[in-house]
GROMACS .gro file of C-alpha atoms in nm:
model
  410
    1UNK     CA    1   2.814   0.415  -1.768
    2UNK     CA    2   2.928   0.030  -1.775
    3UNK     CA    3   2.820  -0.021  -2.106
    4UNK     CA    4   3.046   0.224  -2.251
    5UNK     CA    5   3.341   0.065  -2.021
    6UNK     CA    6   3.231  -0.266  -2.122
    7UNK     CA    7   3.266  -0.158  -2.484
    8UNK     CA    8   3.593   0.007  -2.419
    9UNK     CA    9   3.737  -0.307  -2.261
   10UNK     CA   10   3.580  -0.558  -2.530
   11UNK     CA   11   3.741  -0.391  -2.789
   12UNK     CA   12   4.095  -0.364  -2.631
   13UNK     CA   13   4.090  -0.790  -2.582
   14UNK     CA   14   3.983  -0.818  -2.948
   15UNK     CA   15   4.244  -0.620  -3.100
   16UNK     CA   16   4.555  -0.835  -3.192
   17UNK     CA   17   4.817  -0.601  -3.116
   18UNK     CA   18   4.711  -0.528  -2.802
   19UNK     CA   19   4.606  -0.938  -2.674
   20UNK     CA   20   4.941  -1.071  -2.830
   21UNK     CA   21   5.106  -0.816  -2.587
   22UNK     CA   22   4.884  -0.937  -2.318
   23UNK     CA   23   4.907  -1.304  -2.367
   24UNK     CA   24   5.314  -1.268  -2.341
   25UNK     CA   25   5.266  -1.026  -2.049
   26UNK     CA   26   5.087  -1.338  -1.900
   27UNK     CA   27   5.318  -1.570  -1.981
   28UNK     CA   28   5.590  -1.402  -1.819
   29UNK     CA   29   5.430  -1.281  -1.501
   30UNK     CA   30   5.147  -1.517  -1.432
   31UNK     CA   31   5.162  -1.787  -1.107
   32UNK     CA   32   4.961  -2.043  -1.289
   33UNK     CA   33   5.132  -2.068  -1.615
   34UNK     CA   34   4.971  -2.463  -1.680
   35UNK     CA   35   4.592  -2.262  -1.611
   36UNK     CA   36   4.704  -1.983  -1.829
   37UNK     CA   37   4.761  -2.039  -2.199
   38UNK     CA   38   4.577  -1.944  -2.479
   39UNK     CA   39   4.322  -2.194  -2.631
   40UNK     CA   40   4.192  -2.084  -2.965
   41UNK     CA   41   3.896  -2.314  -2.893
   42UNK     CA   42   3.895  -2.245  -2.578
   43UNK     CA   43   3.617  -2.074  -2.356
   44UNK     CA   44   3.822  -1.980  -2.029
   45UNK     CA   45   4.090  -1.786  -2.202
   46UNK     CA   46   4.089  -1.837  -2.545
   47UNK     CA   47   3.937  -1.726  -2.890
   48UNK     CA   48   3.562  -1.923  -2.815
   49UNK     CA   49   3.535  -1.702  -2.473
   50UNK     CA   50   3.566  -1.352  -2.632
   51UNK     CA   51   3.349  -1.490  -2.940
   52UNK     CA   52   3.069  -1.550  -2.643
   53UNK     CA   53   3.157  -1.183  -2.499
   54UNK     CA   54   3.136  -1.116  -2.905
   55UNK     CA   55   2.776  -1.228  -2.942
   56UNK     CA   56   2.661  -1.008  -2.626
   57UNK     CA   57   2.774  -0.727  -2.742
   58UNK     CA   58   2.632  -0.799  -3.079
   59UNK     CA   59   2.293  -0.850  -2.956
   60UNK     CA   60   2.322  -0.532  -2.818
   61UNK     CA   61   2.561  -0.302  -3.061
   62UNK     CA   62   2.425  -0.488  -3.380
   63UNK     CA   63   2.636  -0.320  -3.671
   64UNK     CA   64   2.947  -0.248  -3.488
   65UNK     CA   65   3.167  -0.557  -3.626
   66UNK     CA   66   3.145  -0.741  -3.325
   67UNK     CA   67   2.949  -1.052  -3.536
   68UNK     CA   68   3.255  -1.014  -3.750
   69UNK     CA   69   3.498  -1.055  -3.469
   70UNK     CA   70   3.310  -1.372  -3.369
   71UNK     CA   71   3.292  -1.513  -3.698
   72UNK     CA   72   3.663  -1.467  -3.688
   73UNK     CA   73   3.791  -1.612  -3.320
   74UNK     CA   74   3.538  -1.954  -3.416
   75UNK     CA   75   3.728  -1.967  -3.717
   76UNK     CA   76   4.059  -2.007  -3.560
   77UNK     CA   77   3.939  -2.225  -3.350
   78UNK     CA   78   3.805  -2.506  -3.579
   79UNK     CA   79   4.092  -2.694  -3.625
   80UNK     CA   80   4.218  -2.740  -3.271
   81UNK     CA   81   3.806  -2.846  -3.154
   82UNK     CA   82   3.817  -3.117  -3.475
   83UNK     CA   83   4.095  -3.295  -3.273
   84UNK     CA   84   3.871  -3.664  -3.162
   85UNK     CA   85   4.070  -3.647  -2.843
   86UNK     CA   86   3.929  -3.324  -2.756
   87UNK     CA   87   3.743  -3.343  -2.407
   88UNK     CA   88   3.404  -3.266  -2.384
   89UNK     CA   89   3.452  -2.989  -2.139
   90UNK     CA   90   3.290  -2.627  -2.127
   91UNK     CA   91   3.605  -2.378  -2.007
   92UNK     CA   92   3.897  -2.605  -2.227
   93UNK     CA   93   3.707  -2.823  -2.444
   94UNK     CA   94   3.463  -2.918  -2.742
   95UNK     CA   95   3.127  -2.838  -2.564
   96UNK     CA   96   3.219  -2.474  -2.497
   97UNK     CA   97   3.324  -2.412  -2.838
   98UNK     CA   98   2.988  -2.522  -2.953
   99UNK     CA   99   2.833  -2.275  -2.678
  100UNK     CA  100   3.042  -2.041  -2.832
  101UNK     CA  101   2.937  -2.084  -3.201
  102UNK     CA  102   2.591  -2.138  -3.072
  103UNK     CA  103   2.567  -1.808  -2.903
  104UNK     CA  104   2.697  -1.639  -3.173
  105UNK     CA  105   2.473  -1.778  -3.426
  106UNK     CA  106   2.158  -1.539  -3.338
  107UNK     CA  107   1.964  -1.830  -3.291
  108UNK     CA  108   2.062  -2.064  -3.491
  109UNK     CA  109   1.983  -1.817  -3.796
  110UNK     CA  110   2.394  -1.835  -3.887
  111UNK     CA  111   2.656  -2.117  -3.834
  112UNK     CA  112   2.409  -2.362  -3.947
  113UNK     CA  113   2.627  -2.631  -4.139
  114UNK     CA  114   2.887  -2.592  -3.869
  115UNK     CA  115   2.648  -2.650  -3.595
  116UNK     CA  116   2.512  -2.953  -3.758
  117UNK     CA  117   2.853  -3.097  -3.758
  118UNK     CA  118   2.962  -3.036  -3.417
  119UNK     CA  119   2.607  -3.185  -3.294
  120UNK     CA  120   2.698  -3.513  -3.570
  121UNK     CA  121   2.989  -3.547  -3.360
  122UNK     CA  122   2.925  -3.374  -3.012
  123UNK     CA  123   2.628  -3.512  -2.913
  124UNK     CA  124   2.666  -3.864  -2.962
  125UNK     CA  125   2.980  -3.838  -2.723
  126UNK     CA  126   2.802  -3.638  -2.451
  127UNK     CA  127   2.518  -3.870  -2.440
  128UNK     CA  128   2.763  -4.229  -2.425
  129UNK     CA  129   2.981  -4.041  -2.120
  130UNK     CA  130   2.660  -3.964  -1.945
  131UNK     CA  131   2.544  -4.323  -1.957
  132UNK     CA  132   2.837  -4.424  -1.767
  133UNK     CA  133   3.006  -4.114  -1.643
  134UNK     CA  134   3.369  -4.254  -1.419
  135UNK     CA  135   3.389  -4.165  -1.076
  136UNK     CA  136   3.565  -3.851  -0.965
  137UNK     CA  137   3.520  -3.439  -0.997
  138UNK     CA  138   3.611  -3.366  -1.343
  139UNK     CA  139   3.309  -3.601  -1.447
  140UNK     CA  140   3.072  -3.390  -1.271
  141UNK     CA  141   3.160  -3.054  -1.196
  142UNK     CA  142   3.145  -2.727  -1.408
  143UNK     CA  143   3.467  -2.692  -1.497
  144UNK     CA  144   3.521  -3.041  -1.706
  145UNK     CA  145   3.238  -3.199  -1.597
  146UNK     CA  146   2.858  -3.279  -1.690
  147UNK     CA  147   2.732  -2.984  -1.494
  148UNK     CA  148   2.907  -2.747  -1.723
  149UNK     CA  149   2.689  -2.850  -2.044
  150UNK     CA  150   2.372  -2.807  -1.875
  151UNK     CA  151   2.417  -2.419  -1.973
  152UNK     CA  152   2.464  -2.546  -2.350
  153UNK     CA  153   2.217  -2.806  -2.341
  154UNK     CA  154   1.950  -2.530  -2.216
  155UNK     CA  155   2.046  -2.258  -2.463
  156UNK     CA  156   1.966  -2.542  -2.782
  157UNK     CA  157   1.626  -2.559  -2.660
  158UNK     CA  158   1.416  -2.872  -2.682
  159UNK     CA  159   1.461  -3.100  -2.966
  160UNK     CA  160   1.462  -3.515  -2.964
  161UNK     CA  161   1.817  -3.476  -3.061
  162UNK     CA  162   1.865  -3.240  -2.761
  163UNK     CA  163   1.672  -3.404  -2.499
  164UNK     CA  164   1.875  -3.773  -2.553
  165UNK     CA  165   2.155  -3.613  -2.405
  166UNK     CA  166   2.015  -3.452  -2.163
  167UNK     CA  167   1.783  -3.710  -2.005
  168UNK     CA  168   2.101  -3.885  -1.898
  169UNK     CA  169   2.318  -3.616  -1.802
  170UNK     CA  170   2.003  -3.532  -1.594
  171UNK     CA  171   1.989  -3.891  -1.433
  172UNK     CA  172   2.391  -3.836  -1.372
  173UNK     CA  173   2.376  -3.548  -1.218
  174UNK     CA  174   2.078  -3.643  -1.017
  175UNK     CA  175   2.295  -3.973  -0.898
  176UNK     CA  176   2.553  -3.772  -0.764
  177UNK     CA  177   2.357  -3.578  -0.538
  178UNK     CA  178   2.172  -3.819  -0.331
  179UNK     CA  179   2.347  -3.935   0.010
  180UNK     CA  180   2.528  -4.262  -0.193
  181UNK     CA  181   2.633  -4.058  -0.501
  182UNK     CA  182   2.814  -3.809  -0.342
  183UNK     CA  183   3.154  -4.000  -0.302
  184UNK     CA  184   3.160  -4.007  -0.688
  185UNK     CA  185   3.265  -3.615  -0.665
  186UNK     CA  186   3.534  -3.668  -0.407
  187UNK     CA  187   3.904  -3.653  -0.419
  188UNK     CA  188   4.172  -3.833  -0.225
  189UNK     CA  189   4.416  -3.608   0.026
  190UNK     CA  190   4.541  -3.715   0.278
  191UNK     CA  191   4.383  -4.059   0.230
  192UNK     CA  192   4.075  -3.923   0.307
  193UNK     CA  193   3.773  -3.834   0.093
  194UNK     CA  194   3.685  -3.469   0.066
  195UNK     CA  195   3.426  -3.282  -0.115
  196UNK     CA  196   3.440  -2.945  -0.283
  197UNK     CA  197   3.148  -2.758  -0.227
  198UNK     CA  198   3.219  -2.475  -0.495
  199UNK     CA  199   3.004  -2.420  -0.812
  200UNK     CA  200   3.279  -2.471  -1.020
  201UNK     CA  201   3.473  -2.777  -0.918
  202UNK     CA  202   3.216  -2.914  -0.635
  203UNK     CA  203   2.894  -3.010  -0.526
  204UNK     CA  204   2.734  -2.674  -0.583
  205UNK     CA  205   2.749  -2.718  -0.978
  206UNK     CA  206   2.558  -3.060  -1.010
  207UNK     CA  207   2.293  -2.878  -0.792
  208UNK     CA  208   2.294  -2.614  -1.030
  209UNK     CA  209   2.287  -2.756  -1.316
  210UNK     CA  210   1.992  -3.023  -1.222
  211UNK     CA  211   1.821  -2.746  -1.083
  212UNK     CA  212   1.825  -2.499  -1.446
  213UNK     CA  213   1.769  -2.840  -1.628
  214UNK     CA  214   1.450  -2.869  -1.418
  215UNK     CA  215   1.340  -2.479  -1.423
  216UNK     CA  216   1.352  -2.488  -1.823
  217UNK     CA  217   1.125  -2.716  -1.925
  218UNK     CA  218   1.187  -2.995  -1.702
  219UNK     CA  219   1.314  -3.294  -1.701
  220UNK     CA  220   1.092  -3.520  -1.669
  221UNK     CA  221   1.296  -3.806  -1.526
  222UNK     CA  222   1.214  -3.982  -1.187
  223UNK     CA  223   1.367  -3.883  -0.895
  224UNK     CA  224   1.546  -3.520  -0.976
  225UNK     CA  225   1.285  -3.343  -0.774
  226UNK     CA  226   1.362  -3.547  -0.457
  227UNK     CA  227   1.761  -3.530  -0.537
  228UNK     CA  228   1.735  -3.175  -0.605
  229UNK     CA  229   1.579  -3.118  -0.270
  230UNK     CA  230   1.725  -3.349  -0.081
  231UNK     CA  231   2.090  -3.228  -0.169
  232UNK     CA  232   1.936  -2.878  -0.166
  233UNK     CA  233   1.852  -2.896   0.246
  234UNK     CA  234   2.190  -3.110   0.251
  235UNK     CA  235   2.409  -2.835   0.127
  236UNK     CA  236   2.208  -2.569   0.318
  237UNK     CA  237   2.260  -2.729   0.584
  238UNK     CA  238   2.618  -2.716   0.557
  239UNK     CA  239   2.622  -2.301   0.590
  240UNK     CA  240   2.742  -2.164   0.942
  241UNK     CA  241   2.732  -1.795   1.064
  242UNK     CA  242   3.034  -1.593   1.141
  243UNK     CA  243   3.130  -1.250   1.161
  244UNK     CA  244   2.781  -1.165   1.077
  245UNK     CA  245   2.768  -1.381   0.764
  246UNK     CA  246   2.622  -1.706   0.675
  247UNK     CA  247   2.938  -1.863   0.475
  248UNK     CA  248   3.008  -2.232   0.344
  249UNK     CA  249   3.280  -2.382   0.436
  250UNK     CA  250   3.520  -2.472   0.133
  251UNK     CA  251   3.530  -2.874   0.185
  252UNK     CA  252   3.409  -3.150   0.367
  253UNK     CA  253   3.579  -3.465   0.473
  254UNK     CA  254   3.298  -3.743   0.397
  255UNK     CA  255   3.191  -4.076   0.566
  256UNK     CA  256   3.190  -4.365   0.314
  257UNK     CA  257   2.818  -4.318   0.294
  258UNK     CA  258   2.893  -3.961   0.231
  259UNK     CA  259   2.813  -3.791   0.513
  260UNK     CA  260   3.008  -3.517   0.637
  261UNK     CA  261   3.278  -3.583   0.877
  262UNK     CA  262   3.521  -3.284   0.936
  263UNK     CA  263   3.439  -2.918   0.792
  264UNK     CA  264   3.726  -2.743   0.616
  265UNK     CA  265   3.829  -2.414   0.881
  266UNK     CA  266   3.801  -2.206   0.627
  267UNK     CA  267   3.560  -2.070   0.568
  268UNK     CA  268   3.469  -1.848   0.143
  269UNK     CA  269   3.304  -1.554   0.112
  270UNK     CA  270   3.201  -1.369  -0.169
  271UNK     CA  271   3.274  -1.553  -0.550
  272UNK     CA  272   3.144  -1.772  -0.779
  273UNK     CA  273   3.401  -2.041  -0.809
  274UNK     CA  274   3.417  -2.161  -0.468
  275UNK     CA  275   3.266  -1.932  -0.269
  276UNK     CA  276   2.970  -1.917  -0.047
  277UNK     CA  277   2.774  -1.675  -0.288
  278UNK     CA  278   2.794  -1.914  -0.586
  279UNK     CA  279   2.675  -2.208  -0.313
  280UNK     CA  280   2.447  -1.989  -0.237
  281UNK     CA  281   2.324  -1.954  -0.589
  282UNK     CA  282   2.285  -2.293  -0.605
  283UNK     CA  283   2.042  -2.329  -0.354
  284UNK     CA  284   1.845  -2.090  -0.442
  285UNK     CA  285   1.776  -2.224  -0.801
  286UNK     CA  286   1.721  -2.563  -0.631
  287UNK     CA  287   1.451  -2.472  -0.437
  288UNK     CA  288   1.295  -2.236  -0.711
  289UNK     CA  289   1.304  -2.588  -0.930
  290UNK     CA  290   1.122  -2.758  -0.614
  291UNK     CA  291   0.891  -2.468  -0.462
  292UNK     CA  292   1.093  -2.475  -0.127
  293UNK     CA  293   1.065  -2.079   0.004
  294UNK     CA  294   1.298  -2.268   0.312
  295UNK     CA  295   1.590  -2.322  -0.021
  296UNK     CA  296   1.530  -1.995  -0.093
  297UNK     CA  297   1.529  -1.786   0.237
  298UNK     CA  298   1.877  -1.957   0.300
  299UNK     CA  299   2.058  -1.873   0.022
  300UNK     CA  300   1.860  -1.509  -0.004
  301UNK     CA  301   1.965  -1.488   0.331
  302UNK     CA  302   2.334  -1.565   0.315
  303UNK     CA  303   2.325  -1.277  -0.017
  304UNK     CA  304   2.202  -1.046   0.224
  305UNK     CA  305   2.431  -1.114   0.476
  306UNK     CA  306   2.723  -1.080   0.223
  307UNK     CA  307   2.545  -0.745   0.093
  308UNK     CA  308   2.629  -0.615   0.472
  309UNK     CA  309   2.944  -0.726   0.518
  310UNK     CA  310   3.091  -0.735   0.166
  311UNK     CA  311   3.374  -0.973   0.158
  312UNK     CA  312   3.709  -0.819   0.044
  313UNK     CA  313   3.751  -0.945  -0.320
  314UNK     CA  314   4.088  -0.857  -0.526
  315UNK     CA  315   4.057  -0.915  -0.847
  316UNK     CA  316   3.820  -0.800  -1.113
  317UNK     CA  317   3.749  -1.114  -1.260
  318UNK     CA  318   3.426  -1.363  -1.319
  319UNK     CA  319   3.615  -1.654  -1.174
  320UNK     CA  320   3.650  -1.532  -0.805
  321UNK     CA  321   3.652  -1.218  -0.859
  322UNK     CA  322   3.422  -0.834  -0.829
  323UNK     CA  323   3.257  -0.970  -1.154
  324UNK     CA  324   3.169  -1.291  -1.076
  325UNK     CA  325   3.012  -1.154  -0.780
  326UNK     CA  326   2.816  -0.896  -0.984
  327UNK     CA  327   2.686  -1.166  -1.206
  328UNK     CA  328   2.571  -1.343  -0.895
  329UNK     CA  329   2.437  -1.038  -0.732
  330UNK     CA  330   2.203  -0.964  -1.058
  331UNK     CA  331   2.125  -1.274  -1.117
  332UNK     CA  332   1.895  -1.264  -0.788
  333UNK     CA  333   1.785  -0.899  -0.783
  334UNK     CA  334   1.649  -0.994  -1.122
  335UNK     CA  335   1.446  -1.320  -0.984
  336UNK     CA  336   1.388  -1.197  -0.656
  337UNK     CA  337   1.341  -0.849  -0.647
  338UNK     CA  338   1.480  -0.738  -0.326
  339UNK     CA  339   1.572  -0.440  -0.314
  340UNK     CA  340   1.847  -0.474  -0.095
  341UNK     CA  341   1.994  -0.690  -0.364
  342UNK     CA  342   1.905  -0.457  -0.637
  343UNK     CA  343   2.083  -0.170  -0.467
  344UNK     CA  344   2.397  -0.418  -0.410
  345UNK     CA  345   2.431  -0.486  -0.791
  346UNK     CA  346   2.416  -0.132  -0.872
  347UNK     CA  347   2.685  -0.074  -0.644
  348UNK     CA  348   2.887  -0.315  -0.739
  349UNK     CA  349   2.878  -0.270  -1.105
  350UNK     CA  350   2.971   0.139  -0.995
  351UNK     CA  351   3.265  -0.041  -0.815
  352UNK     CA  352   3.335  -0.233  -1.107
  353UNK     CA  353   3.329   0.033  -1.348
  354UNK     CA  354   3.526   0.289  -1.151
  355UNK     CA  355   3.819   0.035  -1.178
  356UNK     CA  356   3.878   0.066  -1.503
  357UNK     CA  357   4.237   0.225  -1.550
  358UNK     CA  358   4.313   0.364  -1.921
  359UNK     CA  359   4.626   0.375  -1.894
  360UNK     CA  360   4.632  -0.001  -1.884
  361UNK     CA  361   4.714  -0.236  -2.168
  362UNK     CA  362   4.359  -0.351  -2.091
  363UNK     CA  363   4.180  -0.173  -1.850
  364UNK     CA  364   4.169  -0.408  -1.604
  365UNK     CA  365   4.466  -0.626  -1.447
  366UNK     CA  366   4.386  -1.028  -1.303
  367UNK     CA  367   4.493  -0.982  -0.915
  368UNK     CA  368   4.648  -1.368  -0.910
  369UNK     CA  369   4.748  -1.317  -0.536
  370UNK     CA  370   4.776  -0.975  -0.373
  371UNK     CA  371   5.055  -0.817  -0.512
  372UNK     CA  372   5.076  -1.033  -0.850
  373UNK     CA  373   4.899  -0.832  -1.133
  374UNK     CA  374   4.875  -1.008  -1.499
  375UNK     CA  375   4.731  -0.866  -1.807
  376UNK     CA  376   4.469  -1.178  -1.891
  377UNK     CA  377   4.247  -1.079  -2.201
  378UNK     CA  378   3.991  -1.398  -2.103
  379UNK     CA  379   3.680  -1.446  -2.013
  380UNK     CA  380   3.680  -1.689  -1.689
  381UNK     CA  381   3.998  -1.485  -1.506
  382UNK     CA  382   4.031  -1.187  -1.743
  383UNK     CA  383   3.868  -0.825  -1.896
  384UNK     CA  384   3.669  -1.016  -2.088
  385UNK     CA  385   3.470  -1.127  -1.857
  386UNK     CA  386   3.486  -0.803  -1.696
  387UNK     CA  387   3.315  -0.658  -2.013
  388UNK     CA  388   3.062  -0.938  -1.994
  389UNK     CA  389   2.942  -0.824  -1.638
  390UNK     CA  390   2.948  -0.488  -1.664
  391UNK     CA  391   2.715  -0.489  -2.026
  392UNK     CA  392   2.489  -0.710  -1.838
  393UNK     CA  393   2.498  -0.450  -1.555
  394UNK     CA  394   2.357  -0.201  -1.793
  395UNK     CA  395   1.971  -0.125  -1.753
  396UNK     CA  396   1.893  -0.180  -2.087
  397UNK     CA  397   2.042  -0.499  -2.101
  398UNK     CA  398   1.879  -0.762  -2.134
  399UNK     CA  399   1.771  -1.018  -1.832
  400UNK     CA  400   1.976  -1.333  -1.911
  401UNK     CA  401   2.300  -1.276  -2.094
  402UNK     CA  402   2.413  -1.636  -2.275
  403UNK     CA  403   2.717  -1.676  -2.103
  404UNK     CA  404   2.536  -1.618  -1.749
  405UNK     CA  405   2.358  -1.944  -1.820
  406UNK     CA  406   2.667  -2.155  -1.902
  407UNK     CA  407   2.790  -2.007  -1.618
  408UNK     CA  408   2.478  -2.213  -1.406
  409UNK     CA  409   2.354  -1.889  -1.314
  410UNK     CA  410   2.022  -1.800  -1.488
   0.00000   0.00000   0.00000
């Protein structure tokens, strides 16, 4: 069963012995050694990303220490997220730490002083970058960006404290998706200005983002329903079929008005980073925040199109890999239904499951490039995250697991 995997796996990255040997494993082997060091603050592969794999497998194996080993990882982590000059980012920064301490705090029931300290200090930030957010990616993408607090943000709830932050993220986010905003998430190569169109470093995670923001409780600010669908239809638009799939290509060279010039060749399948299921994702949650079934039946479409023609995926991983693409894949059985989908995930998580090797230091290797195996304990590119997906795989889990949402995709 993938819960028993899952708990396998989660309990192999939180045992020291074993992670130490992993993290100099990593070191030694791994093709992106500035991506790949340990953060003990950190969400992407550090000690705040297996306290948020922690607090799902609390919620669901209360009694088993796994509370404990949260309490634990956030404490570690305190000193390096008190640094001022730590940036308000959700994978390597201050606002994923406080997902981290929030998701573990049942609530809000536990962590209470702590939580009222980080938002004395956190939120007052947030809200002063979103009122004048600078131009470029990292301002507005998942990653580093605005679009990767909306998760946080959501999982607070409303409060007046909450909802001064994000009324302006919302009117940032919204800015950057209309026709004359979209520059503002370009980058320079070549001396021309390209767009990512990935959930996690383009386009696709504004959408996202404004689109969860509007779906839980709203936002109430002017405009967001017209830049949600108007960059909704934009992106869709985007999609082309080939080899029996409806796939995104993986940037755009844009006008100075920011329409799109020249298409990037290549064309992503199947992950949630920069693929064309994670676009796809994002169109479908924009136009379940705007009632468009034509938003929906496109991205619905290209997930059943990936579904029959499953795109060959190496690694194991959230970040592009078999369990991002699970996460994806029950993210819209759940809202949708469809069968087809449902039958998908369940696959998928069988896949998943039957992967994991015993014999390994932790069950499941990172596939960097085909033919370069690490031993990552973390939860963006590691087993981790692999434990994450398969628990929420499990029937009896339950619908939205906390780090789906930060992830922009429930």
């Amino acid at each position: 069963m993938p819960a028993l995997t899952a708990r396998e796996v989660g309990r192999r990255a939180l045992d020291p012995a074993i992670r130490d040997r992993a993290l100099e494993r990593l070191a030694r082997a791994t093709l992106k050694p500035q991506v790949n060091l340990w953060s003990p603050s950190g969400v992407a592969l550090g000690g705040a990303g297996l306290a948020i794999m922690c607090a799902e497998f609390d919620g669901r194996f209360a009694g088993e220490g796994w509370d404990a080993a949260a309490h634990g990882l956030l404490a570690a982590g305190l000193d390096e997220v008190s640094d001022p000059a730590r940036p308000l980012a959700l994978f390597s920064g201050a606002v994923g730490y406080a997902a981290a301490v929030w998701l573990a705090s049942r609530g809000g029931a536990r962590y209470t002083s702590l939580l009222a300290s980080l938002d004395a200090v956190l939120l007052p930030r947030m809200r002063a970058f979103a009122l004048a957010p600078p131009s470029g990616p990292a301002s507005y993408d998942t990653v580093n960006g605005m679009a990767g607090w909306a998760g946080y943000l959501l999982s607070r709830g409303r409060s007046a404290e909450i909802d001064r932050v994000a009324g302006p993220v919302a009117d940032a986010l919204a800015a950057v998706l209309r026709p004359d905003g979209r520059n503002r998430m370009s980058y320079r190569l070549g001396g021309a200005a390209r767009l990512d169109y990935g959930l996690a470093h383009g386009l696709a995670g504004p959408l996202a983002a404004l689109a969860l923001l509007e779906i839980h409780g709203g936002t109430g600010r002017p405009g967001v329903p017209e830049a949600l669908l108007g960059a909704g239809r934009w992106l869709a638009g985007q999609a082309t079929w080939r080899s029996g799939c409806l796939l995104w290509p993986a940037t755009v060279e844009l006008g100075a008005r920011g329409d799109p010039l020249v298409r990037d060749p290549v064309e992503n399948a199947g992950s949630w980073c920069h693929g064309s299921s994670g676009i796809a994702r994002a169109v479908h949650l924009a136009g379940v925040a705007t009632g468009s079934p034509e938003l929906v039946d496109v991205a619905v479409t290209a997930m059943h199109t990936l579904c029959a023609h499953p795109p060959e995926i190496h690694s194991p991983n959230l970040c592009h890999g078999l369990a991002g693409q699970l996460a994806l894949l029950l993210g819209f059985a759940r809202e949708t239904g469809d069968p087809r989908l449902k039958a998908a995930a369940a696959d998928l998580a069988a896949r998943l499951s039957g992967g994991f090797r015993p014999g390994s230091l932790l069950g499941y290797t990172d596939v960097e490039l085909p033919g370069t195996e690490t031993d990552n304990p973390g939860l963006l590119r590691g087993s981790a995250g692999v434990a994450a997906a398969l628990l929420a795989a499990d029937p009896a889990a339950p619908p939205a697991p906390g780090w789906a949402r930060l992830l922009l995709l429930a």
